Coordinates of C-alpha atoms and ligand atoms in Angstrom, one line a residue:
X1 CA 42.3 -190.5 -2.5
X2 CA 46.0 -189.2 -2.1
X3 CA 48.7 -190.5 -4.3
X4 CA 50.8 -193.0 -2.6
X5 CA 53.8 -195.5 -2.2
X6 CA 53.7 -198.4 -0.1
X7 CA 56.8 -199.6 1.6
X8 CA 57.9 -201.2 4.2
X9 CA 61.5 -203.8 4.1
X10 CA 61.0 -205.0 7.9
X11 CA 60.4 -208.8 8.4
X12 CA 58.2 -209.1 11.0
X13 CA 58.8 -212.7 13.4
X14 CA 55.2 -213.1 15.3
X15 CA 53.8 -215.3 17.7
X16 CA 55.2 -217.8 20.7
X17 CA 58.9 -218.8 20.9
X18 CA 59.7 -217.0 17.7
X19 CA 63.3 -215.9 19.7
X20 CA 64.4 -219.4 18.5
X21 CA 65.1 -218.2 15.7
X22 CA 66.9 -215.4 16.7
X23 CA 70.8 -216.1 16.9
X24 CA 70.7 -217.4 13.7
X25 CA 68.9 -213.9 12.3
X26 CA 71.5 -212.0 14.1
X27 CA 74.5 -214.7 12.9
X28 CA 73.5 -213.9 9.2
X29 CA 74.6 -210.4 9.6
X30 CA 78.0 -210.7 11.3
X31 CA 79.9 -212.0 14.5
X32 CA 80.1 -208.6 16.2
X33 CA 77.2 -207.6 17.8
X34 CA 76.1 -204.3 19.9
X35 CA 73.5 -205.4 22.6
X36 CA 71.4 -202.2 23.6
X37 CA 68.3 -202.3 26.1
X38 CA 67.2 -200.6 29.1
X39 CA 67.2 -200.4 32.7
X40 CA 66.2 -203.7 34.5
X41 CA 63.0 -205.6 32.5
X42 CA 65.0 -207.5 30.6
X43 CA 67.3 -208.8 33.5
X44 CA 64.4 -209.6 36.1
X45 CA 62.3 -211.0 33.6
X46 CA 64.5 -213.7 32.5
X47 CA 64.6 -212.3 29.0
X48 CA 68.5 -211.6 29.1
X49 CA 69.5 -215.2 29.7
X50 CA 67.5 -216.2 26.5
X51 CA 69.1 -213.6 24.6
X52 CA 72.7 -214.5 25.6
X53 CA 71.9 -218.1 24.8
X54 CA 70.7 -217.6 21.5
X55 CA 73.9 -215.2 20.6
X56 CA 76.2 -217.6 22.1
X57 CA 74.9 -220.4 20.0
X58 CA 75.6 -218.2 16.8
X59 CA 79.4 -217.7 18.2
X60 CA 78.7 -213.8 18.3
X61 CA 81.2 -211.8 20.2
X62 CA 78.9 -209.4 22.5
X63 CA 79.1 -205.9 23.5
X64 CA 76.5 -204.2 25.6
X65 CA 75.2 -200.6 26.2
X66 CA 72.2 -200.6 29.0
X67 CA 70.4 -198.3 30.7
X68 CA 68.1 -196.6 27.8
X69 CA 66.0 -194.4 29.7
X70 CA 62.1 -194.1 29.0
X71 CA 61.5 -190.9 26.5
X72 CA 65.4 -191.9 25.5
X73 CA 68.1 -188.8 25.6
X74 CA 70.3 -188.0 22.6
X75 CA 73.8 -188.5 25.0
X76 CA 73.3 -192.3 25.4
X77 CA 72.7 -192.7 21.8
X78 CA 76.0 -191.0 21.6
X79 CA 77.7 -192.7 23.9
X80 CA 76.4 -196.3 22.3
X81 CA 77.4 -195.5 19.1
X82 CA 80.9 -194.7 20.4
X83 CA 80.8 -198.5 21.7
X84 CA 79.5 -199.7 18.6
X85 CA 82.3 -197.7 16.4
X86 CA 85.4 -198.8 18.6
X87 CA 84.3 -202.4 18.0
X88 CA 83.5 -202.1 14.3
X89 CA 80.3 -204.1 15.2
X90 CA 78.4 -206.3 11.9
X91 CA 74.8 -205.4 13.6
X92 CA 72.9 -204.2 16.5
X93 CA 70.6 -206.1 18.3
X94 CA 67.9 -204.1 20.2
X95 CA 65.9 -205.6 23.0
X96 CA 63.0 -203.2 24.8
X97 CA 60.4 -201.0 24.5
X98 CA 60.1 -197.8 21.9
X99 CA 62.7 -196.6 24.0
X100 CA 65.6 -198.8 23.5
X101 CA 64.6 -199.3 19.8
X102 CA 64.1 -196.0 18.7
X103 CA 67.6 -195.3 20.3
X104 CA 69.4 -197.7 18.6
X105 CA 67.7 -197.2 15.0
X106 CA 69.8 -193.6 15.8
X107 CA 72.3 -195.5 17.1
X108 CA 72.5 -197.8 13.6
X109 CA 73.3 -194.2 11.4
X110 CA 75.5 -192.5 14.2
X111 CA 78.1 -195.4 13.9
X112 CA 79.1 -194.5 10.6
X113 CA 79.7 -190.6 11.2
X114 CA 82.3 -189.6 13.4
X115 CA 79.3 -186.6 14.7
X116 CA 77.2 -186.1 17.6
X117 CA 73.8 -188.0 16.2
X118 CA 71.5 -184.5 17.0
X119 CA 72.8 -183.4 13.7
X120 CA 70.3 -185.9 12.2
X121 CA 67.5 -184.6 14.0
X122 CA 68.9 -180.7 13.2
X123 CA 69.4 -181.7 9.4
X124 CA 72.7 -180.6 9.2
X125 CA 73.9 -184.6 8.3
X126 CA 72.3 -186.9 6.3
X127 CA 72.7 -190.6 6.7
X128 CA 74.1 -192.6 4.0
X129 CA 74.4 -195.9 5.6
X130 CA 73.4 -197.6 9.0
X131 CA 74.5 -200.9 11.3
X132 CA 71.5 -203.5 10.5
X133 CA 69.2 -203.3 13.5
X134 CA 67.7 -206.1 14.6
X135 CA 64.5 -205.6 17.5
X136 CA 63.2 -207.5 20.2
X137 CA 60.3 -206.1 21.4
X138 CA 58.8 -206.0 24.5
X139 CA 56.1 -204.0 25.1
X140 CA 53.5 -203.5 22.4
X141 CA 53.1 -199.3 21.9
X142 CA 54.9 -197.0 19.3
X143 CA 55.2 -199.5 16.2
X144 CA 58.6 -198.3 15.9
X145 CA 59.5 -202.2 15.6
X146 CA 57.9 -201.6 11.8
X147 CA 58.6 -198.1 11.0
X148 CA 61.5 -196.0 10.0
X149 CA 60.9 -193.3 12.8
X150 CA 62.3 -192.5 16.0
X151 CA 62.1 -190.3 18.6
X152 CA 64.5 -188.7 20.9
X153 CA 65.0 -185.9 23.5
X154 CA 68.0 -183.5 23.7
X155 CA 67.6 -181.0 26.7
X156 CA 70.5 -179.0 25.8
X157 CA 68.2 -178.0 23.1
X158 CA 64.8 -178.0 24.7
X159 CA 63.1 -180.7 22.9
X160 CA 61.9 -184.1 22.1
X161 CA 61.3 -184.6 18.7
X162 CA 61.0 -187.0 16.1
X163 CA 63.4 -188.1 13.2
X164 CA 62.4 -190.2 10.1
X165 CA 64.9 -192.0 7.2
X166 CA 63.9 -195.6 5.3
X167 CA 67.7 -196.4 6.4
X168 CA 66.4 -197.8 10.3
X169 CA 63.7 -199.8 9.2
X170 CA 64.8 -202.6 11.6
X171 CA 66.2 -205.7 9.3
X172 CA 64.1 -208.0 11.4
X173 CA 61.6 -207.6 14.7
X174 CA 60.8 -210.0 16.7
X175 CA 57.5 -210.4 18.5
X176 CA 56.4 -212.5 21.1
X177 CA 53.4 -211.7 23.1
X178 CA 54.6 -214.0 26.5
X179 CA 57.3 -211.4 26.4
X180 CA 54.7 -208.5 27.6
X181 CA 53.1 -210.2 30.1
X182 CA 55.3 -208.9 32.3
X183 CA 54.6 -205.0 31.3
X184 CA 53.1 -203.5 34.5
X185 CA 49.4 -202.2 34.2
X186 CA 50.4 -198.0 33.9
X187 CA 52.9 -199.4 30.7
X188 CA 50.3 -201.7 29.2
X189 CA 47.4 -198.7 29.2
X190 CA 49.8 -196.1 28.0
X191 CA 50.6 -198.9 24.8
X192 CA 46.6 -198.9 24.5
X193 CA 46.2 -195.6 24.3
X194 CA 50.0 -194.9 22.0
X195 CA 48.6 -196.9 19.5
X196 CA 44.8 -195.7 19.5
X197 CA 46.5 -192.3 19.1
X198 CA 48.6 -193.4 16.3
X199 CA 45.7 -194.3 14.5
X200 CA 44.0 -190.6 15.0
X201 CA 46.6 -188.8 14.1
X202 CA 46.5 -190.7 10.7
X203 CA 42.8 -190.0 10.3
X204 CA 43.1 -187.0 11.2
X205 CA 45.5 -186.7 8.3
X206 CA 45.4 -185.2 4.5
X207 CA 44.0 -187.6 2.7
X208 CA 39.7 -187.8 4.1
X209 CA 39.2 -189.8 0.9
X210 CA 40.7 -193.0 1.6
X211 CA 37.7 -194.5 3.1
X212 CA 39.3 -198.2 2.9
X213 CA 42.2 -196.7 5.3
X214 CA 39.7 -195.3 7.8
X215 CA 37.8 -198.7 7.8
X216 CA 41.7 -200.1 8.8
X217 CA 41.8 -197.5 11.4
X218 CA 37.9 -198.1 12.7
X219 CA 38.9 -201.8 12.8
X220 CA 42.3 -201.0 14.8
X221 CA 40.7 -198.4 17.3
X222 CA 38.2 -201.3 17.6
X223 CA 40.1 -203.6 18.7
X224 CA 41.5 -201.8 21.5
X225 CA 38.5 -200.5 22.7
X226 CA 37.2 -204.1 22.9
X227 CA 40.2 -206.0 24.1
X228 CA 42.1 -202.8 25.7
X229 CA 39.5 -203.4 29.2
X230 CA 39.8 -206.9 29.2
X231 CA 43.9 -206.9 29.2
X232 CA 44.0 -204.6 31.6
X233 CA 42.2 -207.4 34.1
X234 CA 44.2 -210.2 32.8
X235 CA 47.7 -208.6 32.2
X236 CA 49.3 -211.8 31.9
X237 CA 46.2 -213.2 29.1
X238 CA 48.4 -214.3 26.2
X239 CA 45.6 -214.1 23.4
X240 CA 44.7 -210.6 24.4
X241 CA 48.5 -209.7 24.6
X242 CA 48.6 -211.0 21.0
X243 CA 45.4 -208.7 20.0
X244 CA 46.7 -205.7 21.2
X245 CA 50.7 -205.9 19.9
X246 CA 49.0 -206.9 16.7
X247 CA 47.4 -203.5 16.8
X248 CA 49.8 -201.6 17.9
X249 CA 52.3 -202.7 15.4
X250 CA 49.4 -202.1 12.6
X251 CA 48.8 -198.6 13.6
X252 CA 51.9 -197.3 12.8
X253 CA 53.5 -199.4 10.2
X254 CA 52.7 -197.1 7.1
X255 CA 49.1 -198.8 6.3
X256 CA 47.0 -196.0 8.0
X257 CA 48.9 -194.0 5.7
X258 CA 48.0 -195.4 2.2
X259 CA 45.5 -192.8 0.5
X260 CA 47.1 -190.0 2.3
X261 CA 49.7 -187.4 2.3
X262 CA 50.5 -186.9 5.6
X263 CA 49.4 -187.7 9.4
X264 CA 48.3 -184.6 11.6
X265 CA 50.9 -185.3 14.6
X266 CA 49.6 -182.3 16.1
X267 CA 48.6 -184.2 19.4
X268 CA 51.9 -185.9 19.7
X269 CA 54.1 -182.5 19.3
X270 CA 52.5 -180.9 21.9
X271 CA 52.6 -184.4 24.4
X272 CA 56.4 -184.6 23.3
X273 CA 56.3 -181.2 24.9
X274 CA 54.5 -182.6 28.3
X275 CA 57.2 -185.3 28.6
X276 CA 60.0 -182.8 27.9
X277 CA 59.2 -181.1 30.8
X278 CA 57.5 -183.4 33.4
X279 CA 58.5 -186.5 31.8
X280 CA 55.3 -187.6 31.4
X281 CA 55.3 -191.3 29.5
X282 CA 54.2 -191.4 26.0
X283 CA 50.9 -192.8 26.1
X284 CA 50.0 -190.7 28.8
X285 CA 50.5 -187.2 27.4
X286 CA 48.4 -188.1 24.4
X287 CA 45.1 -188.8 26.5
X288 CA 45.9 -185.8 28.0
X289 CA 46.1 -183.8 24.7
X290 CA 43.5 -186.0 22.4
X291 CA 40.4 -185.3 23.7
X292 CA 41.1 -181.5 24.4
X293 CA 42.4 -181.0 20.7
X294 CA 39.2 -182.9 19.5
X295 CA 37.5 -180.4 21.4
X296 CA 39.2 -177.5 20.0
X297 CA 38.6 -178.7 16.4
X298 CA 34.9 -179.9 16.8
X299 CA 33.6 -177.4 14.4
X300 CA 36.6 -177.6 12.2
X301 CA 36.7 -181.3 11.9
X302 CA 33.1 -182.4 13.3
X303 CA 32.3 -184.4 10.4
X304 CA 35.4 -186.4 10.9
X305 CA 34.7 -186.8 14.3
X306 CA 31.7 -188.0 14.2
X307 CA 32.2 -190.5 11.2
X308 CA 34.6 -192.3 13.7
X309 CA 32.4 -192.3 16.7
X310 CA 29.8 -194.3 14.7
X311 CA 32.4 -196.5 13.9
X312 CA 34.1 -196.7 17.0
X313 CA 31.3 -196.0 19.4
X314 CA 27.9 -196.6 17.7
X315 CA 27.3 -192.8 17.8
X316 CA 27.4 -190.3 15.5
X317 CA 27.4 -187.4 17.6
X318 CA 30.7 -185.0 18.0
X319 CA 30.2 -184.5 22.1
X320 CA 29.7 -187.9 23.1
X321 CA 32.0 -189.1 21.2
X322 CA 35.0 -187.1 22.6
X323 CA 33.6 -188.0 26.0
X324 CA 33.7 -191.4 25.1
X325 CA 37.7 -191.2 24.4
X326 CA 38.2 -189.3 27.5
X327 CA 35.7 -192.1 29.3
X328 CA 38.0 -195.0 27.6
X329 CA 41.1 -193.7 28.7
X330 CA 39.8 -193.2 32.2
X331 CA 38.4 -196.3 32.3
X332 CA 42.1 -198.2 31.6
X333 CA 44.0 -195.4 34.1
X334 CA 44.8 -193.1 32.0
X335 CA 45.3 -189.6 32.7
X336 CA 43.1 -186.9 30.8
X337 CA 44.1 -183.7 32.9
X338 CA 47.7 -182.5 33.1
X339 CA 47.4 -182.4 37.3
X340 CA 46.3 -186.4 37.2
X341 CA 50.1 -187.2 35.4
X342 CA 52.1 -184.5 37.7
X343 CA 52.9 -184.1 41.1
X344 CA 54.2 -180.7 42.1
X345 CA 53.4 -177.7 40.5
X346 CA 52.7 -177.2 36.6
X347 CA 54.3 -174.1 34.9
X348 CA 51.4 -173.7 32.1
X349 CA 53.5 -170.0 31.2
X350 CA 56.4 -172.4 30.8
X351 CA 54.4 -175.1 28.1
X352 CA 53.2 -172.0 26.2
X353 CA 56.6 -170.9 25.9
X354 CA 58.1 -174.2 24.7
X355 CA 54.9 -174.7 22.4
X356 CA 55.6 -171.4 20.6
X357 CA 59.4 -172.0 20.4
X358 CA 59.1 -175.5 19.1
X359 CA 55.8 -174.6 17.1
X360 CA 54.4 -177.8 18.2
X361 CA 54.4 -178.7 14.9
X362 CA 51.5 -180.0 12.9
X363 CA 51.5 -180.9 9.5
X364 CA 47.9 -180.7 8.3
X365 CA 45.7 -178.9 11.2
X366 CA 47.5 -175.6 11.6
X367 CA 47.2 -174.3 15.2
X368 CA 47.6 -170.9 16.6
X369 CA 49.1 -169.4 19.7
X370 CA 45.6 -169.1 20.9
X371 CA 44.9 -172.3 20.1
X372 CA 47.4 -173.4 22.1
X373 CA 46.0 -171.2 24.9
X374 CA 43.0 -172.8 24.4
X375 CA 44.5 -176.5 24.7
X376 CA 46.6 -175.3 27.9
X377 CA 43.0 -174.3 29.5
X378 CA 41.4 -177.8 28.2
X379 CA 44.1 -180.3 29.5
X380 CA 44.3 -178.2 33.2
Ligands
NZQ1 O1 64.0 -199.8 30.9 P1 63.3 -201.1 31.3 O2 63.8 -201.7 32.5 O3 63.4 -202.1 30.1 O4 61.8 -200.8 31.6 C1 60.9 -200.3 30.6 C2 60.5 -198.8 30.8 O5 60.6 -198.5 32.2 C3 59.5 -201.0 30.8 N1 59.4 -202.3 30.0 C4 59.6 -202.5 28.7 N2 59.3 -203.8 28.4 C5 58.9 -204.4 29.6 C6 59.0 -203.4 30.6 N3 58.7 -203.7 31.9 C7 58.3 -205.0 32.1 N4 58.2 -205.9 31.2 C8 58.5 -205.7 29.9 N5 58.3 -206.6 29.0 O6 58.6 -200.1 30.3 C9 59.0 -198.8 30.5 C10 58.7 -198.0 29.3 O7 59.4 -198.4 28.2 P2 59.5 -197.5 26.9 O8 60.4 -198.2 25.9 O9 59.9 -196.1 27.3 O10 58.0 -197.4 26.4 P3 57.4 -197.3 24.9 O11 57.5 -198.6 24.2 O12 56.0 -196.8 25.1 O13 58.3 -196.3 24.2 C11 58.1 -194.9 24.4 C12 59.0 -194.1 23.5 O14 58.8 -194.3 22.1 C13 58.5 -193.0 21.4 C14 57.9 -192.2 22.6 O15 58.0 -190.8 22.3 C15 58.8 -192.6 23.7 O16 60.0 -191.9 23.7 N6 57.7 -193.2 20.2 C16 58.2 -193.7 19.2 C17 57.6 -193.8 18.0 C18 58.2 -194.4 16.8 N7 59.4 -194.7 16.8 O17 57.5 -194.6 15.8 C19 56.2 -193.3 17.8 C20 55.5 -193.0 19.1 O18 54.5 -192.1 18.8 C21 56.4 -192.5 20.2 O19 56.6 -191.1 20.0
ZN2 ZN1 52.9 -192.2 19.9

C-alpha cells in the first residue's frame, strides 16, 4: 500500500429538507453574498424561490451571476468574479450541477487577484486565499460538492482541463436528493456513468495494493450497477435518488484514493477532449472512451480488469467484462461510439491533433500517439 494523507474540510448536509438550514450556514460567513447557478433548472423547478427565502431570512444582501453553461468556460468565471470583487462579497453561494460549482470554486480564488482566473489553470498564479463557497447541489455526478477540483474550458486556448488546490473545498454542501428528481433521464445516466468512471480511474490508479480501497470502489460500482437501472425507470424514486448521490459523492471525495499515489485520469483527458470539440456532456464521453481504453490495456492491465469484473460482474474474465461496461452503459442510454453522441460529421484528424497537443494526460498509464490512434479507431 501507497503512503497517504487523508483530508477532506467539507461538511457535508444530507438528506430531505436539509436547505432549512441553509441561510443560517450562509449568514455565519457574512451579509454579502454572490449567488451563482445556471441556465433555467433552478428557476422552473421551484428551487430559486427556496433559495431567496432562506437568504432573505438571514438579512443577506444578494448579488447574482447566472447562466453557467454545461462543461463551464473560463470567461464567465471571469466575469462573476468581477461581480463578486466590485461588491466585496463575505461568501459565495453555489447552486447547480458540477458546472455551476466547479465554476465558482474558481470563482472563490479569482476574487482576490485582480487576473484573468486561466492563470491558475496555466500555473503562472498561485492562490493564497479564496471567498468561502458554499454548494447546493443538484444533480448527483462529479463529486466536486466534496473535492477541491474543478474543471474548466478555455477555447482561446484549446482546452478543457482540470485545476486542483485544498483552498475550494466548499465550506459546506448541501444535499437533498428531492432536488434531483427533476434531472432529466440523459443527465441522470451521464451522473451514473461520471461517477462509475470516477471510481475506475482510481483503480486504475498507482497504488494496486490497497485492496480495502478497491473493496470501496467494488461496493461503489456496485451500487450503480444495481440501483443505476432501476432510477432510470423511476426518475422521480427518492430512495434510489438518495443511493446514487450517495455514490457519486463517495467516488470522488478522496476515499478511492487512500493507499494510493495517484488516479489514472487517462479516460477523462481524452473525454475532456470529446466535449472540447463536440461538446459532448461529461458522463457521456467517458462511456465512450472507458471501454475502448480497457480494451487497449487488456494485456497491460488484465489482471486488474478482471479482479473488478468478479467483483462487479460475477466474472473474472477480461472480454466479458469490458462488454459488460459497454452493455451497462447502453443499457441506461449511454453512448459508447463517438457517432451515437454527434450529429454531423467527426473530424478524427482533428481529435488526434488536440490529443497530441494537450498530451491527453495520464498520470499512471502512459499512452502513445499510437495508442491514441488506436483509441480513435475503438470509440468510431
Ligand atoms: O444550467 P441548468 O439550467 O441548471 O441545467 C443543468 C445543465 O443543463 C441541468 N440540471 C442541473 N441540475 C438539474 C438540472 N436539470 C433539472 N433538474 C436539476 N435538478 O443539467 C445540465 C448539466 O449540468 P452540469 O452541471 O453541466 O452537469 P454535471 O453535474 O455532470 O457537471 C459536469 C461538469 O463537471 C466537470 C465536468 O467536466 C463538466 O464540466 N467535472 C468536475 C469534476 C470535479 N470538480 O471534481 C470531476 C468530473 O470528472 C468532471 O470532470
Ligand atoms: Zn468525471
Amino acid at each position: 500500500m501507497e503512503n497517504f494523507t487523508a483530508y477532506n474540510p467539507t461538511s457535508l448536509h444530507f438528506g430531505r429538507n436539509v436547505l432549512s438550514q441553509l441561510g443560517a450556514t450562509v449568514g455565519r460567513f457574512g451579509k454579502k453574498v454572490l449567488l451563482v447557478y445556471g441556465k433555467q433548472s433552478i428557476k422552473s423547478s421551484g428551487l430559486y424561490d427556496t433559495i431567496r427565502q432562506q437568504l432573505n431570512q438571514a438579512g443577506a444582501e444578494v448579488y447574482e451571476y447566472s447562466g453557467i453553461r454545461s462543461n463551464p468556460v473560463v470567461e464567465d468565471v471571469d466575469a462573476a468574479a468581477a461581480v463578486g470583487r466590485e461588491h466585496s462579497v463575505d461568501v459565495i453561494l453555489a447552486v447547480g450541477g458540477g458546472s455551476v460549482i466547479d465554476s465558482a470554486k474558481i470563482i472563490s480564488i479569482a476574487i482576490p487577484v485582480e487576473a484573468p482566473a486561466w492563470g491558475f489553470f496555466e500555473r503562472r498564479m498561485m492562490p493564497r486565499t479564496a471567498v468561502p463557497l458554499i454548494a447546493v447541489l443538484t444533480l448527483a455526478a462529479t463529486g466536486t460538492e466534496m473535492n477541491q477540483f474543478a474543471v474548466l474550458t478555455n477555447h482561446k486556448t484549446e482546452n478543457k482541463s482540470g485545476y486542483g488546490s485544498p483552498l475550494i473545498y466548499p465550506k459546506h454542501s448541501f444535499l437533498d436528493p428531492q432536488l434531483t428528481t427533476t434531472v432529466p433521464a440523459g443527465y441522470t445516466a451521464y451522473g451514473i456513468a461520471d461517477l462509475i468512471a470516477h471510481s475506475l480511474e482510481a483503480y486504475f490508479g498507482k497504488g494496486e495494493d490497497a485492496s480495502l480501497t478497491d473493496r470501496f470502489i467494488f461496493a461503489i460500482i456496485r451500487e450503480a450497477v444495481e440501483y443505476g437501472p432501476a432510477l432510470m425507470k423511476d426518475l422521480t424514486d427518492y430512495k434510489l435518488r438518495a443511493k446514487i448521490m450517495f455514490a457519486a459523492t463517495m467516488a470522488l471525495n478522496g476515499m478511492t484514493m487512500y493507499g494510493r499515489t495517484s488516479g489514472d485520469w487517462g479516460v477523462h483527458s481524452i473525454g475532456h477532449i470529446l466535449s472540447f470539440l463536440y461538446d459532448v456532456p461529461h458522463g457521456a464521453s467517458l462511456t465512450i472512451v472507458y471501454p475502448a481504453w480497457m480494451e487497449l490495456q487488456r494485456e497491460n492491465l488484465g489482471h486488474r480488469i478482471s479482479l473488478l469484473g468478479e467483483s462487479v460482474f460475477g466474472t473474472p474474465d477480461v472480454d466479458t467484462t469490458i462488454s459488460r461496461f459497454r452493455d451497462f452503459f447502453s443499457s441506461i442510454g449511454c453512448p459508447v461510439r463517438l457517432s451515437e453522441a454527434v450529429t454531423g460529421n467527426i473530424d478524427y484528424n482533428e481529435i488526434l491533433r488536440i490529443m497530441i497537443q494537450n498530451k491527453a494526460a495520464t498520470f499512471v498509464h502512459k499512452l502513445s500517439h499510437d495508442d491514441y490512434q488506436r483509441i480513435i479507431e475503438l470509440i468510431k
